[in-house]
Short mmCIF file of C-alpha atoms in Angstrom, two decimals:
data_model
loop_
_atom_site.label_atom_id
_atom_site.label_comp_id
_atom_site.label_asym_id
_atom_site.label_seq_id
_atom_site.Cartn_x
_atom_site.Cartn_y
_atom_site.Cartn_z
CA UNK A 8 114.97 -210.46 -3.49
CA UNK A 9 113.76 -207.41 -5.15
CA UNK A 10 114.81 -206.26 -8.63
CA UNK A 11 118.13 -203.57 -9.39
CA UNK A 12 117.52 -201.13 -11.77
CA UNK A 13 120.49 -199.01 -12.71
CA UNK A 14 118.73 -195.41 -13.35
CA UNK A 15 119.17 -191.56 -13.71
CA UNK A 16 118.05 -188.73 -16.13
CA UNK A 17 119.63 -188.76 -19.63
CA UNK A 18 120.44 -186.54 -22.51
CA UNK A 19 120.12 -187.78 -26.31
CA UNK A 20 123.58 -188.17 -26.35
CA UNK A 21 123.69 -190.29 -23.15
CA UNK A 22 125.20 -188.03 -20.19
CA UNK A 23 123.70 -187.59 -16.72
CA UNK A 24 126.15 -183.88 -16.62
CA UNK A 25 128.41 -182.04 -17.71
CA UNK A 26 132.18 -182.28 -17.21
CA UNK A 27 131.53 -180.06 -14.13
CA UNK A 28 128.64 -182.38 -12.67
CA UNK A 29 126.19 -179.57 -13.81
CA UNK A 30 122.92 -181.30 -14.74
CA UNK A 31 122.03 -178.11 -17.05
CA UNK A 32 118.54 -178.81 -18.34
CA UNK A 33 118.75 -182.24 -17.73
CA UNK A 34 115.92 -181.85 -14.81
CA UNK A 35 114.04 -178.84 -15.98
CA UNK A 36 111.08 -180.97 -16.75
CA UNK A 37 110.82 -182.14 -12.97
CA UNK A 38 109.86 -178.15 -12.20
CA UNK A 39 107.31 -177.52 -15.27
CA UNK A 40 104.43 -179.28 -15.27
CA UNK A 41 101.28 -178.73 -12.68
CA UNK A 42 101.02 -182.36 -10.73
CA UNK A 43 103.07 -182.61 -7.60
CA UNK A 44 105.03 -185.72 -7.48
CA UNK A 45 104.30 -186.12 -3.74
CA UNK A 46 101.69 -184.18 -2.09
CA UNK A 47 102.79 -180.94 -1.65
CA UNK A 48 102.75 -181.02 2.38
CA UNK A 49 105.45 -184.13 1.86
CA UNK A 50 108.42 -182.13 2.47
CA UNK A 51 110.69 -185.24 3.16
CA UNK A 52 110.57 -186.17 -0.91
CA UNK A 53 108.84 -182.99 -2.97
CA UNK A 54 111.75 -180.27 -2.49
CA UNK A 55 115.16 -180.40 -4.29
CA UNK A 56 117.74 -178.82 -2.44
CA UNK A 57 116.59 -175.79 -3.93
CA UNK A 58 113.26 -176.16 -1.85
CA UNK A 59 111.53 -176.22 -5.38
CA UNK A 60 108.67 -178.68 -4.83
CA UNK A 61 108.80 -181.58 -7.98
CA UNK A 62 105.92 -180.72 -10.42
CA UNK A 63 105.77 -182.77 -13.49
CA UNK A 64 102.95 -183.93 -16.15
CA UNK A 65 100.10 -186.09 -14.65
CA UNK A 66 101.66 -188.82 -16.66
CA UNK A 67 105.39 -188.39 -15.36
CA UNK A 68 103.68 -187.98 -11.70
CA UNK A 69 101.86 -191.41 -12.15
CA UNK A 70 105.23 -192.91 -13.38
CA UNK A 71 107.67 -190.96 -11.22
CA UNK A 72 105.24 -192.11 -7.91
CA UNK A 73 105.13 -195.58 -8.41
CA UNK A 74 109.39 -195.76 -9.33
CA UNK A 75 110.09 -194.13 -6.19
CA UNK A 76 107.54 -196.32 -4.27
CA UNK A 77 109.24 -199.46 -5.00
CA UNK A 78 112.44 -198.53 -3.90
CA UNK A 79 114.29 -200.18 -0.81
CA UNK A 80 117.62 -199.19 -1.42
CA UNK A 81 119.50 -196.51 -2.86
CA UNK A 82 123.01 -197.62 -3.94
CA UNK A 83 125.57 -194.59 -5.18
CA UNK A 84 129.03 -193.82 -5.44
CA UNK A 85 131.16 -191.92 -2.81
CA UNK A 86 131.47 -188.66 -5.10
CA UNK A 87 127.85 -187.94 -5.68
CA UNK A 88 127.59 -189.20 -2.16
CA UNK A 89 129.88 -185.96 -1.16
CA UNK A 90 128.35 -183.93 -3.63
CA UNK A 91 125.34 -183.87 -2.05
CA UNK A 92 126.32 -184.65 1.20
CA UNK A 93 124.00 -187.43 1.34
CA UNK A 94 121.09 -185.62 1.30
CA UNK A 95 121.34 -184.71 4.56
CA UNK A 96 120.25 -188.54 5.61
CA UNK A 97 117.32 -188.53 4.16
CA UNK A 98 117.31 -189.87 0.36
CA UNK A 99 114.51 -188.65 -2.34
CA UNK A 100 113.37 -192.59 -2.32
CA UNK A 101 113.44 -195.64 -0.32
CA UNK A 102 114.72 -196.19 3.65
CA UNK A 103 118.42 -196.88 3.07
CA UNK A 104 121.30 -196.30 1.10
CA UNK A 105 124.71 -198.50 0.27
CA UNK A 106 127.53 -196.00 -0.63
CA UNK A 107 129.95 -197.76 -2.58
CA UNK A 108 133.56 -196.29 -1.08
CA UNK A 109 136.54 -197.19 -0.29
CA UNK A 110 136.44 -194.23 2.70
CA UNK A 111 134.37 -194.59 5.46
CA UNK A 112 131.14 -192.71 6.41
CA UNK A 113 132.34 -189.44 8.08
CA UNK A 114 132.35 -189.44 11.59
CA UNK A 115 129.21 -188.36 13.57
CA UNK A 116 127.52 -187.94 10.38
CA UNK A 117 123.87 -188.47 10.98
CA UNK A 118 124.27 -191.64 13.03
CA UNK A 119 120.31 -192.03 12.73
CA UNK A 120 120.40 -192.15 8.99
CA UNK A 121 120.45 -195.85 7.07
CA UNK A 122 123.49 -195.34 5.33
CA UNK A 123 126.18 -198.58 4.32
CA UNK A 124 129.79 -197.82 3.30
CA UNK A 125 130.87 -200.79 1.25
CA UNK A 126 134.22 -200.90 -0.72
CA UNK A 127 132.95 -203.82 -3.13
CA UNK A 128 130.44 -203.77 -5.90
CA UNK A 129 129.12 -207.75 -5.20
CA UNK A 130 129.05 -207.10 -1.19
CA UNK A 131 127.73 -203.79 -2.09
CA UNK A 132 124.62 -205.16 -3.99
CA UNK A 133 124.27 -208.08 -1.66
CA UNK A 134 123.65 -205.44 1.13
CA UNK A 135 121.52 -203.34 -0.88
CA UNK A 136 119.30 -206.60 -1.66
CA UNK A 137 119.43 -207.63 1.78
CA UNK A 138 118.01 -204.56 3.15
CA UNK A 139 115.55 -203.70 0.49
CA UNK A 140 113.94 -207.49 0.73
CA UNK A 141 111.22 -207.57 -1.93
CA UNK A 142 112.03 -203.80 -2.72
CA UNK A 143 113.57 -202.41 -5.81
CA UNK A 144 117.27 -201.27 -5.19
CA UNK A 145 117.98 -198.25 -7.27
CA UNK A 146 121.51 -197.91 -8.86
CA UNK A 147 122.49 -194.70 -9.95
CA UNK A 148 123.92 -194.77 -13.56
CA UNK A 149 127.59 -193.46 -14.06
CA UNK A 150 130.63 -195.24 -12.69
CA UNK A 151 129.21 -197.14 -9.71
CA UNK A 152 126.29 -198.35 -12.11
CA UNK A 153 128.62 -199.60 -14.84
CA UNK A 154 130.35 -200.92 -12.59
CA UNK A 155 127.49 -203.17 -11.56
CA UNK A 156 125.76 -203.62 -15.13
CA UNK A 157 129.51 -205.03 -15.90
CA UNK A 158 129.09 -207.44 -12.81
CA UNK A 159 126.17 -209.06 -14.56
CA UNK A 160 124.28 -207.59 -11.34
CA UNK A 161 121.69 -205.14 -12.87
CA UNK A 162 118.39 -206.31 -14.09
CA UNK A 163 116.75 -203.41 -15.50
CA UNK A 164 118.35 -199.97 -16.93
CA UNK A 165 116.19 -197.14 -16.59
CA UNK A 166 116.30 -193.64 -18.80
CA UNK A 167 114.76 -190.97 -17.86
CA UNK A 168 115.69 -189.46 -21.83
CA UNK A 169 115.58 -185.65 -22.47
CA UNK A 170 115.48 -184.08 -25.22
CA UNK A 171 118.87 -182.31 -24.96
CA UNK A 172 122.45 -182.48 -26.14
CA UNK A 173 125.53 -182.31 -24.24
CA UNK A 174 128.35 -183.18 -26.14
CA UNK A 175 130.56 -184.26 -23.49
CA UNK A 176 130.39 -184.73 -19.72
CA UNK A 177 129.50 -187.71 -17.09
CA UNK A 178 128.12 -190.53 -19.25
CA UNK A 179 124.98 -192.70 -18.18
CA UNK A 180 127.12 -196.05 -18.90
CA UNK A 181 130.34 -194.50 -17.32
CA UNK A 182 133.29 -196.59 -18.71
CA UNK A 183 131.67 -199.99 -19.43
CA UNK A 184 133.79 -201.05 -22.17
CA UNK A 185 132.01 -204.55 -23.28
CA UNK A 186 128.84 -204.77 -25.09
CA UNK A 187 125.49 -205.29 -23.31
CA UNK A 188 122.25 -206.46 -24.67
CA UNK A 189 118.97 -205.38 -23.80
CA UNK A 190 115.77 -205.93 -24.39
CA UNK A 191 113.03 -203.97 -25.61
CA UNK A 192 111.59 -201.75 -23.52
CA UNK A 193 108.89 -203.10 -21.60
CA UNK A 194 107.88 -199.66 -20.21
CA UNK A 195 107.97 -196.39 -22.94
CA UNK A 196 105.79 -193.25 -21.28
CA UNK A 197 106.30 -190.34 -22.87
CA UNK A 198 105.95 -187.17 -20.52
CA UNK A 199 106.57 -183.57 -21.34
CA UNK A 200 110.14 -182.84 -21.89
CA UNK A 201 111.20 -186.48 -20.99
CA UNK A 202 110.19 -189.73 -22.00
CA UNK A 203 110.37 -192.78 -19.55
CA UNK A 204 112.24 -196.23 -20.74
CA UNK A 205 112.82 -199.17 -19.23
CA UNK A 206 114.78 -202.40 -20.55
CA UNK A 207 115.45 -205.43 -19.05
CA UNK A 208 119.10 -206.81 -19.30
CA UNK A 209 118.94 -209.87 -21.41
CA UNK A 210 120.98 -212.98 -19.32
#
C-alpha cells in the first residue's frame, strides 16, 4: 500500500485560513513565479477556480509535479468538500477521493466522478489505500487530518510553509491534543515565497 501524507499550505504560525476559511496570502506564491506547474494546455489541473493557471519557481514546479504525481487518493473532510463543491468531480491530483462524512454524497452529483463518502476515519483510510494501491493518499491537514495523524494512520506530514502570519484561524494540526514526534525532515526545498518540508512520523 502506498504512503499517507497529511498535507496543505501553512503560515509561520501554523494555519491553513483564517477564521472565515479565507486562505489570504497563503497561496499567492502558486500565481508568481514563471514555470507552469502543468503544461499550460492541461486545463484539468493548471487553473484554480479562478481560471488562474498555477505558475510557481522552477524549483516549486519540479517539487509541486512530482507531489501531485504520486497521488492516488485524495481524502478530505465534508466542509471543504462543500466548500468547494468537490471540485466539480475532478480533484487538482490523483483519480479518486474519500470524503470523510457522516452525510451522504448529494444526490445526482456527478455520478461519473470517483468520489467515497465514509463516516469513519480507519474505514476511511482503508478505502483511500485500497483505491490508491501503490499511490500516495493525500490527507488534507485540519480536522479530518488530525483526526488521522491521532489514529496513528499518517506517515508523512507535509508543509507547504509561508512566510506569513495569521494569528488565528483554521490550524494545520486542527485539535490534536497529544504530542506527536517527528522526524527530521527528509525533504527541505526552499521555493520563492514558500519552502517545502516533509517529516516522517516517527512509530
Amino acid at each position: 500500500m502506498g504512503t499517507v501524507i497529511m498535507h496543505d499550505v501553512v503560515s509561520l504560525d501554523g494555519f491553513i485560513a483564517d477564521e472565515s476559511d479565507n486562505v489570504g496570502s497563503l497561496h499567492d506564491w502558486y500565481f508568481s513565479g514563471d514555470t507552469p506547474i502543468t503544461p499550460i494546455d492541461d486545463e484539468e489541473y493548471d487553473h484554480s477556480s479562478t481560471g488562474s493557471p498555477f505558475r510557481v519557481s522552477r524549483v516549486s514546479a519540479d517539487y509541486v509535479r512530482s507531489m501531485w504525481d504520486s497521488i492516488g487518493t485524495i481524502v478530505m473532510g465534508r466542509h471543504l468538500f462543500d466548500m468547494m463543491n468537490g471540485w466539480e468531480g475532478h480533484p487538482p491530483a490523483g483519480d479518486h477521493v474519500v470524503v470523510v462524512s457522516h452525510r451522504p454524497k448529494p444526490e445526482g452529483w456527478h455520478p461519473e466522478a470517483s468520489f467515497h463518502f465514509i463516516d469513519n476515519i480507519d474505514a476511511a483510510i482503508a478505502k483511500a489505500k485500497e483505491l490508491a494501491g501503490e499511490r500516495v493518499v493525500a490527507v488534507n491537514a485540519g480536522d479530518v487530518g488530525s483526526q488521522v495523524l491521532a489514529a496513528g494512520l499518517v506517515d508523512e506530514v507535509a508543509m507547504d510553509l509561508v512566510p506569513v502570519v495569521f494569528g488565528k484561524g483554521k490550524r494545520f494540526f486542527g485539535g490534536i491534543d497529544n504530542q506527536k514526534l517527528l522526524e527530521d525532515p527528509h525533504v527541505v526545498i526552499q521555493g520563492e515565497r514558500v519552502l517545502h518540508l516533509r517529516f516522517r512520523v516517527r512509530a
